PDB file of C-alpha atoms and ligand atoms in Angstrom:
ATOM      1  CA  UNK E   1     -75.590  69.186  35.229  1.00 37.00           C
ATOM      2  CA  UNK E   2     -75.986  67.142  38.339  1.00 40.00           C
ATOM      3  CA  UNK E   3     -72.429  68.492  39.096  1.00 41.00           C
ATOM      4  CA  UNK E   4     -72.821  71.815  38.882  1.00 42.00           C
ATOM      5  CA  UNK E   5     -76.026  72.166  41.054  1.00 45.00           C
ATOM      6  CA  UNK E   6     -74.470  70.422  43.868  1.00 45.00           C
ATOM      7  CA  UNK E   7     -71.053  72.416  43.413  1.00 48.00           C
ATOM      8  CA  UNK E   8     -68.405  70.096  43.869  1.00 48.00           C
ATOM      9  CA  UNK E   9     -70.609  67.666  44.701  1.00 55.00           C
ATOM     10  CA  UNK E  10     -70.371  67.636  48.432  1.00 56.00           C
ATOM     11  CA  UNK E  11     -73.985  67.430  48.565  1.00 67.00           C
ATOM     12  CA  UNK E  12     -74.163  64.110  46.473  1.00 80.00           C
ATOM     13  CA  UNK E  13     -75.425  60.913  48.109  1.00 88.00           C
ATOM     14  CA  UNK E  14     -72.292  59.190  47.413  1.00 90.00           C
ATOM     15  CA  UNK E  15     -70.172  61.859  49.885  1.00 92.00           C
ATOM     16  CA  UNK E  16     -73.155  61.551  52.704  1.00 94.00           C
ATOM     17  CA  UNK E  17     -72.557  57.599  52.031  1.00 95.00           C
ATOM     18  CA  UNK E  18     -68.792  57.968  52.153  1.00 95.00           C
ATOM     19  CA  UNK E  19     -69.347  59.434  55.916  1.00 97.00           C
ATOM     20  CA  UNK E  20     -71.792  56.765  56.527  1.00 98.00           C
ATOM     21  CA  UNK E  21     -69.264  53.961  55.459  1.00 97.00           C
ATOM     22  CA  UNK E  22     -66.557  55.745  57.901  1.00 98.00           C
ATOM     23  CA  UNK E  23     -68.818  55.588  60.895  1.00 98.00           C
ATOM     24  CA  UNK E  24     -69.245  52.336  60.688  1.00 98.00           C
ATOM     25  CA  UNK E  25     -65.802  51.301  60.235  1.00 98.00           C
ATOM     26  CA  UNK E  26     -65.264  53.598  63.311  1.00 98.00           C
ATOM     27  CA  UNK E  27     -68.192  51.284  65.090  1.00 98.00           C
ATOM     28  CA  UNK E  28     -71.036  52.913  65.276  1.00 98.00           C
ATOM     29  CA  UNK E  29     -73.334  50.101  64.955  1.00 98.00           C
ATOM     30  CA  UNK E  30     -77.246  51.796  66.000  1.00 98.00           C
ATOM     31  CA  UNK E  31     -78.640  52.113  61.893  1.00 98.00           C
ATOM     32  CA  UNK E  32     -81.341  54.687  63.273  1.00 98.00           C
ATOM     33  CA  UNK E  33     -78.116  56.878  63.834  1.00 98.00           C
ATOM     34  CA  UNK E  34     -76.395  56.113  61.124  1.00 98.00           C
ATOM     35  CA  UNK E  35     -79.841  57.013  58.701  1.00 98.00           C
ATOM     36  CA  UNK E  36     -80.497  60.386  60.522  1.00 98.00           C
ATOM     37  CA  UNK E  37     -76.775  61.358  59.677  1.00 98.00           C
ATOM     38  CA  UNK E  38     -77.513  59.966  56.067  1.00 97.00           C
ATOM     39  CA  UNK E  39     -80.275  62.829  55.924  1.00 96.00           C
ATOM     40  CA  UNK E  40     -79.024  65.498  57.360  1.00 97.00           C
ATOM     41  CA  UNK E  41     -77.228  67.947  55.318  1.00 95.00           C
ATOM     42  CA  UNK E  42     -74.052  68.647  57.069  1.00 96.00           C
ATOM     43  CA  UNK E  43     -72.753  71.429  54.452  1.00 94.00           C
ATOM     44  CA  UNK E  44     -75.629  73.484  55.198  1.00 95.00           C
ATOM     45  CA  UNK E  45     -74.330  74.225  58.704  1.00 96.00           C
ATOM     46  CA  UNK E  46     -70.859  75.662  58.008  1.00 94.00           C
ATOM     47  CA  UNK E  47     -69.880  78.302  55.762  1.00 92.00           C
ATOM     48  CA  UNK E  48     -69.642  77.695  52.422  1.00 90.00           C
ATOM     49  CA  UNK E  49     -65.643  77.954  52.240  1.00 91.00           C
ATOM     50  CA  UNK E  50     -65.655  75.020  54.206  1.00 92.00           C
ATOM     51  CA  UNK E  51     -68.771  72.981  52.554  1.00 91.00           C
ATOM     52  CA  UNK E  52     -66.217  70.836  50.648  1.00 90.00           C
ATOM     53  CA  UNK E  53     -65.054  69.515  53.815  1.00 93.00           C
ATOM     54  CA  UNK E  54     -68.319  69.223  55.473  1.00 94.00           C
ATOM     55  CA  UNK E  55     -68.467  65.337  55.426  1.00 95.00           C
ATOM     56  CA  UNK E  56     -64.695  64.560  56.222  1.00 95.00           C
ATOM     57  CA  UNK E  57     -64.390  63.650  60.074  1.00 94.00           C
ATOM     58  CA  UNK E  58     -62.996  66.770  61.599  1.00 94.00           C
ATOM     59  CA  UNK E  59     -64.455  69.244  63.525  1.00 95.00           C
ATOM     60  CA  UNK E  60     -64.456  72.586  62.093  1.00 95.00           C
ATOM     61  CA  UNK E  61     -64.931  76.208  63.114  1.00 95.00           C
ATOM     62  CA  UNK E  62     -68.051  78.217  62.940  1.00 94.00           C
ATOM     63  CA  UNK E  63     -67.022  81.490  64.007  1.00 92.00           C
ATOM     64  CA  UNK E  64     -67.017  82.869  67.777  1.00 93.00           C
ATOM     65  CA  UNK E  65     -64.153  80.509  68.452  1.00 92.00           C
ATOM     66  CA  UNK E  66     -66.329  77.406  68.237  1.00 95.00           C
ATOM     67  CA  UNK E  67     -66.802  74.817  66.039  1.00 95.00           C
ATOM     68  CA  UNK E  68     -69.366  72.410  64.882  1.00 95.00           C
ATOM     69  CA  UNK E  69     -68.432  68.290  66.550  1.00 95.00           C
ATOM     70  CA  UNK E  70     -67.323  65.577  64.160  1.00 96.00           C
ATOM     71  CA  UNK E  71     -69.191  63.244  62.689  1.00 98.00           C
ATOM     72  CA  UNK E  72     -67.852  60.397  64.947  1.00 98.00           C
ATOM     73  CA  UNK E  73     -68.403  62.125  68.335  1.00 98.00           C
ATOM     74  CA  UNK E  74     -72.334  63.343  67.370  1.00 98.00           C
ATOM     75  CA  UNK E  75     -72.916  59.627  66.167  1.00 98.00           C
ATOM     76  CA  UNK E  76     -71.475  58.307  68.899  1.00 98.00           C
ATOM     77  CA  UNK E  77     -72.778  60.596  71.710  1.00 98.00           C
ATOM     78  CA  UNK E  78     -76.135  59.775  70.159  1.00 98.00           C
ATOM     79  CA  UNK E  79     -75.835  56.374  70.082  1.00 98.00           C
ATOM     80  CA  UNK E  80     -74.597  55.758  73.492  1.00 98.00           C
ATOM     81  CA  UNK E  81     -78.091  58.086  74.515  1.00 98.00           C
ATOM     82  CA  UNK E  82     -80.132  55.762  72.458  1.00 98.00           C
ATOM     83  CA  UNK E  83     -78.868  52.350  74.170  1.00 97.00           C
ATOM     84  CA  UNK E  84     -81.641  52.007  77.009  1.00 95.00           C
ATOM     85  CA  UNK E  85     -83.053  48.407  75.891  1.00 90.00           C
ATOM     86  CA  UNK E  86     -86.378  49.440  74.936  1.00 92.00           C
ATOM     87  CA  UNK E  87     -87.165  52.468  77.140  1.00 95.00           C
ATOM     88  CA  UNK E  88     -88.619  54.770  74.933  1.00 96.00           C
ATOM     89  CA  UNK E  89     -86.794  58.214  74.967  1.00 98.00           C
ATOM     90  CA  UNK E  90     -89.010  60.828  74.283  1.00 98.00           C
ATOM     91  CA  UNK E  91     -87.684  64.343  75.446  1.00 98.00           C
ATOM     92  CA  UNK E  92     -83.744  65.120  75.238  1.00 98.00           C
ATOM     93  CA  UNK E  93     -82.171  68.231  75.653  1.00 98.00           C
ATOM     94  CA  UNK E  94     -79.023  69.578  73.911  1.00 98.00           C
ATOM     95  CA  UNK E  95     -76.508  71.882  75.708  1.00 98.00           C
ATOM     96  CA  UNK E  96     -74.920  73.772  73.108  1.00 98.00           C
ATOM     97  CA  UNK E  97     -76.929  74.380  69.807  1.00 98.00           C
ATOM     98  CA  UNK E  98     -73.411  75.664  68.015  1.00 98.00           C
ATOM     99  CA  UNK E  99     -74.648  75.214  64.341  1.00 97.00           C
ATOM    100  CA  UNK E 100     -77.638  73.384  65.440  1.00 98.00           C
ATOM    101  CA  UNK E 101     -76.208  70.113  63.636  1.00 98.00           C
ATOM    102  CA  UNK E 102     -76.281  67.840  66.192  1.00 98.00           C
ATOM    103  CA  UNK E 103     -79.960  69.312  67.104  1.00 98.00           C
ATOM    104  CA  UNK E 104     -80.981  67.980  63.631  1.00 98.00           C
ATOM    105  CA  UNK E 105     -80.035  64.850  63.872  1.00 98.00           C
ATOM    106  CA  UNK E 106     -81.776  64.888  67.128  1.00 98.00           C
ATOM    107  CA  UNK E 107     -84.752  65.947  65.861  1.00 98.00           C
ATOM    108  CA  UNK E 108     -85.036  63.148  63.151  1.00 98.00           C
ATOM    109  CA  UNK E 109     -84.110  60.252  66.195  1.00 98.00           C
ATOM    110  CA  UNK E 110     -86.421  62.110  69.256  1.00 98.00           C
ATOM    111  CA  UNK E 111     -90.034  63.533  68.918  1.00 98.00           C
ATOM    112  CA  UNK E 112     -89.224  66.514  71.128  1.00 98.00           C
ATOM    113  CA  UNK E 113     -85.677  68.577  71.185  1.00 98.00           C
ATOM    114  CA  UNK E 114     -84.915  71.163  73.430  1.00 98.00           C
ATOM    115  CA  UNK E 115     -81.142  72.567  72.567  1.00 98.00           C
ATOM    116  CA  UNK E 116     -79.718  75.871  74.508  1.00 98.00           C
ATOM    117  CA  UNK E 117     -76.918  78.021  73.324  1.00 98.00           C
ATOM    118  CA  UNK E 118     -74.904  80.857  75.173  1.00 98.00           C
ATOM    119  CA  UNK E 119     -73.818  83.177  72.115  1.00 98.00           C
ATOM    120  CA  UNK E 120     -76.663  85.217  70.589  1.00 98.00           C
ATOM    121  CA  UNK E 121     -75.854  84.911  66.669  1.00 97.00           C
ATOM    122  CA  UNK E 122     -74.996  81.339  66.701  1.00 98.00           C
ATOM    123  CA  UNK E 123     -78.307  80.439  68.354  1.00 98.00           C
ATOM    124  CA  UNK E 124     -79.999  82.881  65.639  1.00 98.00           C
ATOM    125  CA  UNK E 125     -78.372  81.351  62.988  1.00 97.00           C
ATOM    126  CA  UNK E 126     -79.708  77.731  63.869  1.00 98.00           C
ATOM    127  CA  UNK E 127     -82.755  78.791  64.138  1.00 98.00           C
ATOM    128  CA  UNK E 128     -83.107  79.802  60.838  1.00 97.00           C
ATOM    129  CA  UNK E 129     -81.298  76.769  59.646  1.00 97.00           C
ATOM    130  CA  UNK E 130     -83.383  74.289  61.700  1.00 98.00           C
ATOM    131  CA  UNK E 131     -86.994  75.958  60.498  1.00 98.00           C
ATOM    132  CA  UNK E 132     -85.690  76.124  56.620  1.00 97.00           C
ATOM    133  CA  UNK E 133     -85.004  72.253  57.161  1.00 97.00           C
ATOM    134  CA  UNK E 134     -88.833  72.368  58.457  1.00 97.00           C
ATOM    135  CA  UNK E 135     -87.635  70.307  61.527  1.00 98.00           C
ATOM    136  CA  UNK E 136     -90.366  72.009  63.704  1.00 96.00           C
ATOM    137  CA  UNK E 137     -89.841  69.674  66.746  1.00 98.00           C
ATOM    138  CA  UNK E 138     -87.023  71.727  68.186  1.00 98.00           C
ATOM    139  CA  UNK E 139     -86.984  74.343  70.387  1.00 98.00           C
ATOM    140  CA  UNK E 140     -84.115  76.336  70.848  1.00 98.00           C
ATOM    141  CA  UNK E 141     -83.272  78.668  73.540  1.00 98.00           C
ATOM    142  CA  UNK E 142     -80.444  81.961  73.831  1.00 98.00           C
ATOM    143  CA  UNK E 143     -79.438  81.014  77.390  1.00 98.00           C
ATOM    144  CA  UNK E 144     -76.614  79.696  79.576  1.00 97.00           C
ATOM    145  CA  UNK E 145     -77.298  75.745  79.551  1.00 97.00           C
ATOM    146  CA  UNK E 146     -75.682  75.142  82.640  1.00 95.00           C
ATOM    147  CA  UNK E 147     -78.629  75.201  84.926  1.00 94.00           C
ATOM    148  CA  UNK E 148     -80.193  73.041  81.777  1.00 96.00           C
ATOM    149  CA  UNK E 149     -84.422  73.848  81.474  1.00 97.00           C
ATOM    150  CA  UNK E 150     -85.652  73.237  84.720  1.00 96.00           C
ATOM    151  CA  UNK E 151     -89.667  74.396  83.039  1.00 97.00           C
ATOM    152  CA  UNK E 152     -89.507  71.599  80.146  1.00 98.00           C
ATOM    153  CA  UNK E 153     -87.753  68.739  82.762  1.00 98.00           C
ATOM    154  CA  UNK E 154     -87.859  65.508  82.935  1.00 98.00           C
ATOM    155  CA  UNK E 155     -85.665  64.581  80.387  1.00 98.00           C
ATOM    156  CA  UNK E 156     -85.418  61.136  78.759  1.00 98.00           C
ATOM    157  CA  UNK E 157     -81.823  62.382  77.627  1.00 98.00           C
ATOM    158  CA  UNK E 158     -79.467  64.968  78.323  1.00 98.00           C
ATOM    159  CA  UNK E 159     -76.427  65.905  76.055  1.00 98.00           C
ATOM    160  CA  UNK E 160     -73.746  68.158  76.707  1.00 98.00           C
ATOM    161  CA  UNK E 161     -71.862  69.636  73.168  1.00 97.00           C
ATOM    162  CA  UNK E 162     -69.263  71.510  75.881  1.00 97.00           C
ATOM    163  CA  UNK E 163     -67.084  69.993  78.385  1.00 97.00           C
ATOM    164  CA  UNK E 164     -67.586  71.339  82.177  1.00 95.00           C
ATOM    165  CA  UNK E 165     -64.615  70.758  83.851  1.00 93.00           C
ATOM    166  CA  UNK E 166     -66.419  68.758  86.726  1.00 91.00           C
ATOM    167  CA  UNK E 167     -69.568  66.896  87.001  1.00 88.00           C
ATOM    168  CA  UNK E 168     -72.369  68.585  86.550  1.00 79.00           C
ATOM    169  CA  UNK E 169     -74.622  67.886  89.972  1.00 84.00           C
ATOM    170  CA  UNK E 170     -77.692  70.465  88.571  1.00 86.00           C
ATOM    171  CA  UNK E 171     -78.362  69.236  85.375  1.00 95.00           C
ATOM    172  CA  UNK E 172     -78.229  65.466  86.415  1.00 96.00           C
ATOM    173  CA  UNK E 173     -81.554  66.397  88.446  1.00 96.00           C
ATOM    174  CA  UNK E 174     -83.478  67.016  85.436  1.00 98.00           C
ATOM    175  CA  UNK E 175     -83.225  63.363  84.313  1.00 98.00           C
ATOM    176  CA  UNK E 176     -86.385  61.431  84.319  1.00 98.00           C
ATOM    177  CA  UNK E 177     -85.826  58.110  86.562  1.00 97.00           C
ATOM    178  CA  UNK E 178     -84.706  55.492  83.388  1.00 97.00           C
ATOM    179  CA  UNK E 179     -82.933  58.785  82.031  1.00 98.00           C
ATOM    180  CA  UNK E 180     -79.211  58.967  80.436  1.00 98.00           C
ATOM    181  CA  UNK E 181     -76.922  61.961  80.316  1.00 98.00           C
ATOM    182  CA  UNK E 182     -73.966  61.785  77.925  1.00 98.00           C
ATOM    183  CA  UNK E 183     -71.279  64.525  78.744  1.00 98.00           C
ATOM    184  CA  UNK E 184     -67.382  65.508  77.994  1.00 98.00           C
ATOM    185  CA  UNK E 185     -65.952  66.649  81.452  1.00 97.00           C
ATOM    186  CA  UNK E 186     -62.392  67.710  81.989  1.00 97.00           C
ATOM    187  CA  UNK E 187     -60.498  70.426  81.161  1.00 94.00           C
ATOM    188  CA  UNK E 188     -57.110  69.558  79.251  1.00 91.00           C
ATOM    189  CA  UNK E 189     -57.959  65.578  79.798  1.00 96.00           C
ATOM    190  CA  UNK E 190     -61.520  64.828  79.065  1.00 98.00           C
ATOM    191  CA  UNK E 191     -63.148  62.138  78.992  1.00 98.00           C
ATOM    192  CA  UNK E 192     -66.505  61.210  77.587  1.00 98.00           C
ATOM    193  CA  UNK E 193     -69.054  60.030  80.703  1.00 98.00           C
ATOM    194  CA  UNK E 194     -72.572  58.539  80.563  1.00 98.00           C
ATOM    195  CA  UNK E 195     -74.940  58.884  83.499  1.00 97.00           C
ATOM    196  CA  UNK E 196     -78.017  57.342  84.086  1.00 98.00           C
ATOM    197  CA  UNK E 197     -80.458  57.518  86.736  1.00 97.00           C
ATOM    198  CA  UNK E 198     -82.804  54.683  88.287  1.00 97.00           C
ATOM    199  CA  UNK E 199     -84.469  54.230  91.192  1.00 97.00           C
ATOM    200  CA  UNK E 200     -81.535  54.006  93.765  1.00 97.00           C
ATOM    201  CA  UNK E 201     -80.001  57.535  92.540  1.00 97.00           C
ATOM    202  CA  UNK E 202     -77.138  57.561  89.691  1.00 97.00           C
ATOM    203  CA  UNK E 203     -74.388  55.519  87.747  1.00 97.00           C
ATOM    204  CA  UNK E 204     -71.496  57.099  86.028  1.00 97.00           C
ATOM    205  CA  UNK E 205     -69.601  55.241  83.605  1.00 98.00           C
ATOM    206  CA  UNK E 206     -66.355  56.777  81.677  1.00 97.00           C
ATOM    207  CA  UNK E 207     -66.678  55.747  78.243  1.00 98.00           C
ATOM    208  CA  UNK E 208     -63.449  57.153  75.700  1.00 97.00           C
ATOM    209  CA  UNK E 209     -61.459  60.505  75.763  1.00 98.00           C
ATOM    210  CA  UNK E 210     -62.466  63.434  74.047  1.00 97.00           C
ATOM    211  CA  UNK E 211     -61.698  66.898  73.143  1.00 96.00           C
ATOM    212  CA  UNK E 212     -64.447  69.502  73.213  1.00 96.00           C
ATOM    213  CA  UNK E 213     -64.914  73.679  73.593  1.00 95.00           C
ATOM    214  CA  UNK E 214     -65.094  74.464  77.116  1.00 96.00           C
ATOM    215  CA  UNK E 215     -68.818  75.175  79.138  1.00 97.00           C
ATOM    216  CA  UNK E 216     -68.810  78.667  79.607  1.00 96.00           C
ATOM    217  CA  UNK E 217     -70.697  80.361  82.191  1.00 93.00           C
ATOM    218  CA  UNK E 218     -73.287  83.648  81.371  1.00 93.00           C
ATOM    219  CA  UNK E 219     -74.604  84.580  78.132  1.00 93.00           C
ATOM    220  CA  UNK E 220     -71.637  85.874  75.319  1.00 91.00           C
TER     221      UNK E 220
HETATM  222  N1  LIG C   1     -73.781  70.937  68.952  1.00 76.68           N
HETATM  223  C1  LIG C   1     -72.840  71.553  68.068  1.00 76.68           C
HETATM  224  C2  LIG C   1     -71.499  71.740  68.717  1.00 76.68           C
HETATM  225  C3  LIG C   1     -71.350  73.107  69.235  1.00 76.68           C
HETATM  226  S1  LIG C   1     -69.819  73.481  70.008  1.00 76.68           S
HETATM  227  C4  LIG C   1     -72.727  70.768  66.797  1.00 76.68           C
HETATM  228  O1  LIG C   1     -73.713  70.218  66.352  1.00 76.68           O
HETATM  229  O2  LIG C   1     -71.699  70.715  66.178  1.00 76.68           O
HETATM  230  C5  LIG C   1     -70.366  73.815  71.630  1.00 76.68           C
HETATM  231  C6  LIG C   1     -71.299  74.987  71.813  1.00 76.68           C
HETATM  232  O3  LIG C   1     -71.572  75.090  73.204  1.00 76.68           O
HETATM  233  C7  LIG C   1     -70.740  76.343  71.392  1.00 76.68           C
HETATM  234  O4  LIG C   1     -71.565  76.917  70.425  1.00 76.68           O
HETATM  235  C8  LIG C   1     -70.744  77.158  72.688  1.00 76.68           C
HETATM  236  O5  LIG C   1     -71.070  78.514  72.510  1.00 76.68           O
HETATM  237  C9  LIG C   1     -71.811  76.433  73.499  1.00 76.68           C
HETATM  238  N2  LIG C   1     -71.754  76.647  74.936  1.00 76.68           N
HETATM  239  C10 LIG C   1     -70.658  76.699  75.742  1.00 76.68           C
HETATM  240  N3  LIG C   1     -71.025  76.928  77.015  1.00 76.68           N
HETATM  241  C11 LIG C   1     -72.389  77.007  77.033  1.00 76.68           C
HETATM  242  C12 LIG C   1     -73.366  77.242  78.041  1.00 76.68           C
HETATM  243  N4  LIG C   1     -73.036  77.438  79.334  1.00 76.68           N
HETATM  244  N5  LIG C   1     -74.663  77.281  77.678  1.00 76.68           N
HETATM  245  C13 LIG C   1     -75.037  77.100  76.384  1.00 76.68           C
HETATM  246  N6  LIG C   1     -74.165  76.875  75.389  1.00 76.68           N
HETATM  247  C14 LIG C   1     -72.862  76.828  75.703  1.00 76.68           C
END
């Protein structure tokens, strides 16, 4: 019975656990990440052709030529946000919703999400998704994330789901001072970079390559 409610069981703890288990072994260590992604129901954001492969650690597409991250890069993005020794982060912003997966697990981890998205139906469809999983804390926005959300700065975090292929000077400035920015920037070679801000201005540090969907400028 149990079976055939949950289809071929992708939604089954034991599958969540099995992605859980891989994270680990890829090290990601923070277990605040590592529960959100327990709880989050990662079939639920791709079609349902593809729901059987929801949990394996691939990226995969979501129509409009993008796709939603893999497990690995939204754990560790997150977790590399989360590392401020004790400084509380409050506010984080998200710049592109896609699916609005890695917005959920946001919303579990942060008390306020902000999460912008450049193509109209994608952004639609996480809504929906994101207020059926009654994870109210979010607020999404239909709008070219590059000049970020200058009305709801500071941010305590800043995460970019879309590599720009330089720096990206303007959003940096909506960091609060204590604030951390996780980004891929490159175009064919990119790299994953974390930037935090103090007192004295701010640090960039290049952390492991990646391979994201390009920033693209204007609403689709
Ligand atoms: N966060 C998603 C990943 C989405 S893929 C997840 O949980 O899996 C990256 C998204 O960034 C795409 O949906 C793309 O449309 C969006 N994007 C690209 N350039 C953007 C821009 N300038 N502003 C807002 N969104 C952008």
């Amino acid at each position: 019975m149990t079976t055939r409610l949950n289809g071929i069981g992708m939604t089954s703890s034991r599958t969540r656990q099995r992605m859980i288990e891989r994270l680990r072994a890829q090290g990601i260590r923070d277990e605040a990440v590592l529960a959100a992604m327990f709880e989050v129901p990662r079939h639920l954001f791709v079609d349902e052709a593809l729901a059987s492969r929801a949990y394996d650690d691939v990226s995969l597409p979501i129509n409009y030529e993008q796709t939603i991250s893999q497990p690995y890069i939204v754990a560790r993005m997150i977790e590399v946000l989360r590392a401020t020794n004790g400084r509380p982060i409050k506010r984080v912003l998200e710049i592109g919703t896609g699916c609005g997966y890695q917005a959920a697990v946001l919303a579990h981890l942060f008390p306020e999400v902000y999460s912008m998205e450049r193509i109209q139906p994608l952004y639609e469809r996480s809504r929906r998704q994101l207020r059926d999983l009654k994870l109210h804390n979010v607020t999404l926005r239909y709008a070219d994330g590059s000049a970020g959300m200058p009305e709801a700065a500071p941010f305590d975090g800043i995460i970019m789901a879309a590599a720009a292929p330089t720096m990206m000077a303007a959003l940096r400035e909506q960091l609060a001072v204590g604030g951390r920015m996780v980004l891929p920037v490159g175009r064919l070679e990119q790299w994953l970079y974390l930037v935090e801000r103090d007192e004295q201005g701010f640090r960039e540090s290049k952390l492991e390559p990646v391979k994201f969907v390009p920033l693209l400028m204007g609403k689709a």
